[in-house]
């Protein structure tokens, strides 16, 4: 069973969560085998939590991670570019995971849930995964399935992606579903498919967001 | 006469080929002869009539014509060229229009209104975004511009409204009938109940309750006659997945006379035109995905349009049908959401920086509630995703007269159908008891029948006949008749499907001029049901999301970055209810 970390630092947008996720992963020495995910947390103040599956000695990783979270002041030593998260929690699941650290009860609950969901493959939106760096420009679907950790491609609205090419928009975010890492795509004309999620969705309007 | 056609017939046209047989007196040019409806004039005659209309001379021709005219056609023109059919005056309009009083838009009120009138709209609602600057300044300042537009463009009814940030949800059109308190009521409503003004956007129970309180406030203003009427319709409801089904049901149930429906199709219909000639976004600017703020139950496909229409409406047996199956009114509309018009030459004078001064006095949007007038942008703007009001999307309302109260009453009554790209020019639906000897009911209506009766549906469609604004006369390929059981109140208020609604009949039409008559009989009606219509140019059809048995040839999901609005046209009607006495009705 894998050891997966969950962190809830109250990130308000997916972009913020991704930034925190990649920074944390770097500081914990994440290699190419890492799977890093964001998760929506639908509570009274909707926000995003993150989960990290870092292959390598679980004890060492956990020690490094727990050094970042103190019971009283949450996520420590964050770089200036990342919003400081006083209320943040770290949880782990799997061998040697240890207790949840830091943060309020809600943060701890979410951190634990996202770690467990990632470990079980039930949910989580993968920002980095093995082979992700190859997914730029246009890539044949067969190469996506053969050369990355993506297990399957689902075409929204029905149909198959077999024989198609993936127009990546340099932004590919597969999701854990039933233990498989699945990329949702839409037809994009003429033997092409593109990820359902677009890189910069139209903001609501100028007044908020 | 019963036309029966299975779903697989193609190509041949039918209907009795009933074209308007109009003879006009040799002394009157066609442009002056108002018994000849606008769609039957040649382009030159139409220009001539528009000129006469603007000069106030069209009416003189009408007086002469009424002396000379013999039996009128089924759809007759009123002075002003509007169509009266089925006993109602059908007025085309748009309830979702932005101006320089919105933080993300740019046009003067008169720009939007004069364009809308030019493109044939009879009524428009100015709906600038709610927010601190609008609540303090904009709601007051826009009013003189609206009053001026009413004077300068008398052929259009111009309502003042706003785009309400519904607490805990998305946006909605809210508007009131003109009167001495129109500004005061809108200002108080916005100040006390706007989600941005009150910092109440998050989807919490308290914020959901604030939304309901706003609607009951509007209801009270009407009851005490502070305004003569008020309406609310939710805009682009599926766009960000934050209008949960239970919230929609909540608005409807809290104020059924006020909250009457939602947009069946969003505006921003040029947004999917591919780069470099267009914005290259999702049609309707529907390019979002599930978020921490969205209703978890909405599937990913709900965040995209289908044939330009919102998933809630386009899915047969989906959310809209699940509301109709409860036997309670909920209507759809289609509007421009016009902020910045595709290929326009102008731009906002400060590029929509709400803190940038636009004049020497240092006025900004945030401290004055408005921007300065648009300026020349240096070339056509292909990143804009909207059309002018009336250019592409139209909401047609059956009104008893050309006046503000009648338009609002017609909307409340559900005498509404919607079109894109002028796919069709007229729709008359009559549902009556066979041998009942009475006229029956039309869109939005409830036909009471005895159990076991046969019910006849008669649909008269005025085909396009003249080019739309892409200079093409669109062909109506097919019409679908959709029907579903009325099963009563949903046990789960977050339900967004109903199993009993499906396409029951399809008619192949394949024509673009004249009139077509379609009929259907529901025999031996024993249980309450509703029926509604949909039609298409047939260019993009695919089995619906709930399967081919429910919807064999419905709209296809739009491709982000590649959705030409002119090649995928649909019209939708609102429903008619058929109600035998039944204990099931909830």
Coordinates of N, CA, C and O in Angstrom, one line a residue, chain B residues 98-163:
Chain B
X98 N -26.0 44.3 -21.5 CA -25.0 45.1 -20.7 C -24.6 46.4 -21.4 O -24.7 46.5 -22.6
X99 N -24.2 47.4 -20.6 CA -23.8 48.7 -21.1 C -22.6 49.2 -20.4 O -22.0 48.4 -19.5
X100 N -22.2 50.4 -20.6 CA -21.0 51.0 -19.9 C -21.2 51.1 -18.4 O -20.3 51.5 -17.7
X101 N -22.4 50.8 -17.9 CA -22.7 50.8 -16.5 C -22.3 49.4 -15.9 O -22.6 49.2 -14.7
X102 N -21.8 48.5 -16.7 CA -21.3 47.2 -16.1 C -19.8 47.3 -16.1 O -19.2 47.8 -17.1
X103 N -19.1 46.6 -15.2 CA -17.7 46.7 -15.1 C -16.9 46.1 -16.3 O -15.8 46.4 -16.6
X104 N -17.6 45.1 -16.9 CA -17.0 44.4 -18.0 C -17.5 44.7 -19.4 O -17.4 43.8 -20.3
X105 N -18.2 45.8 -19.6 CA -18.9 46.1 -20.8 C -18.5 47.5 -21.3 O -17.6 48.1 -20.7
X106 N -19.2 48.0 -22.3 CA -18.7 49.2 -22.9 C -19.8 50.1 -23.6 O -19.5 51.3 -23.7
X107 N -20.9 49.6 -24.0 CA -21.7 50.4 -24.9 C -22.6 51.4 -24.2 O -23.0 51.1 -23.0
X108 N -23.0 52.5 -24.8 CA -24.1 53.3 -24.3 C -25.4 52.5 -24.4 O -25.6 51.6 -25.2
X109 N -26.3 52.9 -23.6 CA -27.7 52.3 -23.6 C -28.2 52.5 -25.0 O -28.8 51.6 -25.6
X110 N -28.1 53.7 -25.6 CA -28.7 53.9 -26.9 C -28.0 53.1 -28.0 O -28.7 52.7 -29.0
X111 N -26.8 52.7 -27.8 CA -26.1 51.8 -28.8 C -26.9 50.5 -28.8 O -27.2 49.9 -29.8
X112 N -27.1 49.9 -27.6 CA -27.7 48.6 -27.5 C -29.1 48.7 -28.0 O -29.6 47.8 -28.8
X113 N -29.9 49.7 -27.6 CA -31.3 49.8 -27.9 C -31.5 50.0 -29.4 O -32.3 49.4 -30.1
X114 N -30.7 50.9 -30.0 CA -30.9 51.2 -31.4 C -30.5 50.0 -32.3 O -31.1 49.7 -33.3
X115 N -29.4 49.3 -31.9 CA -29.1 48.1 -32.6 C -30.2 47.0 -32.5 O -30.6 46.4 -33.5
X116 N -30.6 46.9 -31.3 CA -31.7 45.9 -31.1 C -32.9 46.2 -31.9 O -33.5 45.3 -32.5
X117 N -33.3 47.4 -31.9 CA -34.5 47.8 -32.7 C -34.2 47.6 -34.2 O -35.1 47.1 -34.9
X118 N -33.0 47.9 -34.6 CA -32.7 47.7 -36.0 C -32.8 46.2 -36.4 O -33.2 45.9 -37.5
X119 N -32.4 45.4 -35.5 CA -32.5 43.9 -35.8 C -33.9 43.3 -35.4 O -34.0 42.1 -35.3
X120 N -34.8 44.2 -35.2 CA -36.2 43.7 -35.1 C -36.7 43.4 -33.7 O -37.8 42.8 -33.6
X121 N -36.0 43.9 -32.7 CA -36.5 43.6 -31.4 C -37.6 44.6 -31.0 O -37.5 45.8 -31.3
X122 N -38.6 44.1 -30.3 CA -39.7 45.0 -29.8 C -39.5 45.3 -28.4 O -40.1 46.3 -27.9
X123 N -38.7 44.6 -27.6 CA -38.5 44.9 -26.2 C -37.1 44.5 -25.8 O -36.6 43.5 -26.3
X124 N -36.6 45.2 -24.8 CA -35.3 44.9 -24.3 C -35.2 45.2 -22.9 O -35.9 46.1 -22.4
X125 N -34.3 44.5 -22.1 CA -34.1 44.8 -20.7 C -32.6 45.2 -20.6 O -31.7 44.4 -21.0
X126 N -32.3 46.3 -20.0 CA -30.9 46.7 -19.7 C -30.6 46.1 -18.3 O -31.2 46.4 -17.3
X127 N -29.6 45.2 -18.3 CA -29.3 44.4 -17.1 C -27.8 44.5 -16.8 O -27.0 43.6 -17.1
X128 N -27.4 45.6 -16.2 CA -26.0 45.8 -15.8 C -25.7 45.0 -14.5 O -26.6 44.8 -13.7
X129 N -24.5 44.6 -14.3 CA -24.1 43.8 -13.2 C -24.3 44.5 -11.9 O -24.0 45.6 -11.7
X130 N -24.9 43.7 -10.9 CA -25.0 44.2 -9.6 C -23.6 44.3 -9.0 O -22.7 43.6 -9.4
X131 N -23.4 45.2 -8.1 CA -22.1 45.4 -7.4 C -22.1 46.7 -6.7 O -23.0 47.5 -6.8
X132 N -21.0 47.0 -5.9 CA -21.0 48.2 -5.1 C -21.2 49.5 -5.9 O -21.9 50.4 -5.5
X133 N -20.4 49.6 -7.0 CA -20.5 50.9 -7.8 C -21.9 51.0 -8.4 O -22.4 52.1 -8.5
X134 N -22.4 49.9 -8.9 CA -23.7 50.0 -9.6 C -24.8 50.3 -8.5 O -25.7 51.1 -8.8
X135 N -24.7 49.7 -7.4 CA -25.8 50.0 -6.4 C -25.7 51.4 -5.9 O -26.8 52.0 -5.6
X136 N -24.5 52.0 -5.8 CA -24.4 53.4 -5.3 C -24.7 54.4 -6.4 O -25.2 55.4 -6.1
X137 N -24.2 54.1 -7.6 CA -24.3 55.1 -8.7 C -25.0 54.7 -9.9 O -25.8 55.4 -10.4
X138 N -24.6 53.5 -10.4 CA -25.1 53.0 -11.7 C -26.6 52.9 -11.8 O -27.2 53.3 -12.9
X139 N -27.2 52.4 -10.8 CA -28.7 52.1 -10.9 C -29.4 53.4 -11.1 O -30.5 53.5 -11.8
X140 N -28.9 54.5 -10.5 CA -29.5 55.8 -10.7 C -29.1 56.4 -12.1 O -30.0 56.9 -12.8
X141 N -27.8 56.3 -12.4 CA -27.4 57.0 -13.6 C -27.9 56.4 -14.9 O -27.9 57.1 -15.9
X142 N -28.1 55.1 -14.9 CA -28.5 54.5 -16.2 C -30.0 54.9 -16.5 O -30.3 54.9 -17.7
X143 N -30.7 55.3 -15.5 CA -32.2 55.6 -15.8 C -32.4 56.7 -16.8 O -33.2 56.5 -17.7
X144 N -31.8 57.8 -16.7 CA -32.0 58.9 -17.7 C -31.6 58.4 -19.1 O -32.3 58.7 -20.1
X145 N -30.6 57.6 -19.2 CA -30.2 57.0 -20.5 C -31.3 56.1 -21.0 O -31.6 56.0 -22.2
X146 N -31.9 55.3 -20.2 CA -33.0 54.4 -20.6 C -34.2 55.2 -21.0 O -34.8 55.0 -22.0
X147 N -34.5 56.3 -20.2 CA -35.7 57.1 -20.6 C -35.4 57.8 -21.9 O -36.3 57.9 -22.8
X148 N -34.2 58.2 -22.2 CA -33.9 58.9 -23.4 C -34.0 57.8 -24.6 O -34.6 58.2 -25.6
X149 N -33.6 56.6 -24.3 CA -33.7 55.6 -25.4 C -35.2 55.3 -25.7 O -35.6 55.1 -26.8
X150 N -36.0 55.3 -24.6 CA -37.5 55.1 -24.8 C -38.0 56.2 -25.7 O -38.9 55.9 -26.6
X151 N -37.6 57.4 -25.6 CA -38.1 58.5 -26.4 C -37.5 58.4 -27.8 O -38.2 58.6 -28.8
X152 N -36.2 58.1 -27.9 CA -35.6 58.1 -29.3 C -35.9 56.9 -30.1 O -35.8 56.9 -31.3
X153 N -36.3 55.8 -29.4 CA -36.5 54.5 -30.2 C -37.9 54.1 -29.7 O -38.1 53.1 -29.0
X154 N -39.0 54.7 -30.2 CA -40.3 54.4 -29.7 C -40.8 53.1 -30.1 O -41.8 52.5 -29.5
X155 N -40.2 52.5 -31.1 CA -40.7 51.2 -31.6 C -40.2 50.1 -30.6 O -40.4 48.9 -30.9
X156 N -39.4 50.4 -29.6 CA -38.9 49.4 -28.7 C -39.3 49.7 -27.3 O -39.3 50.9 -26.9
X157 N -39.8 48.7 -26.5 CA -40.0 48.9 -25.1 C -38.7 48.6 -24.4 O -38.1 47.6 -24.6
X158 N -38.2 49.6 -23.6 CA -37.0 49.4 -22.9 C -37.2 49.4 -21.4 O -37.6 50.4 -20.8
X159 N -36.9 48.2 -20.8 CA -37.1 48.1 -19.3 C -35.7 48.3 -18.6 O -34.7 48.0 -19.2
X160 N -35.8 48.9 -17.4 CA -34.6 48.9 -16.6 C -34.6 47.6 -15.7 O -35.6 47.3 -15.1
X161 N -33.4 47.0 -15.7 CA -33.3 45.8 -14.8 C -31.9 45.8 -14.3 O -31.1 46.8 -14.4
X162 N -31.5 44.7 -13.8 CA -30.1 44.5 -13.4 C -29.8 43.0 -13.5 O -30.7 42.2 -13.5
X163 N -28.5 42.7 -13.6 CA -28.1 41.3 -13.5 C -27.7 41.1 -12.1 O -26.6 41.5 -11.6

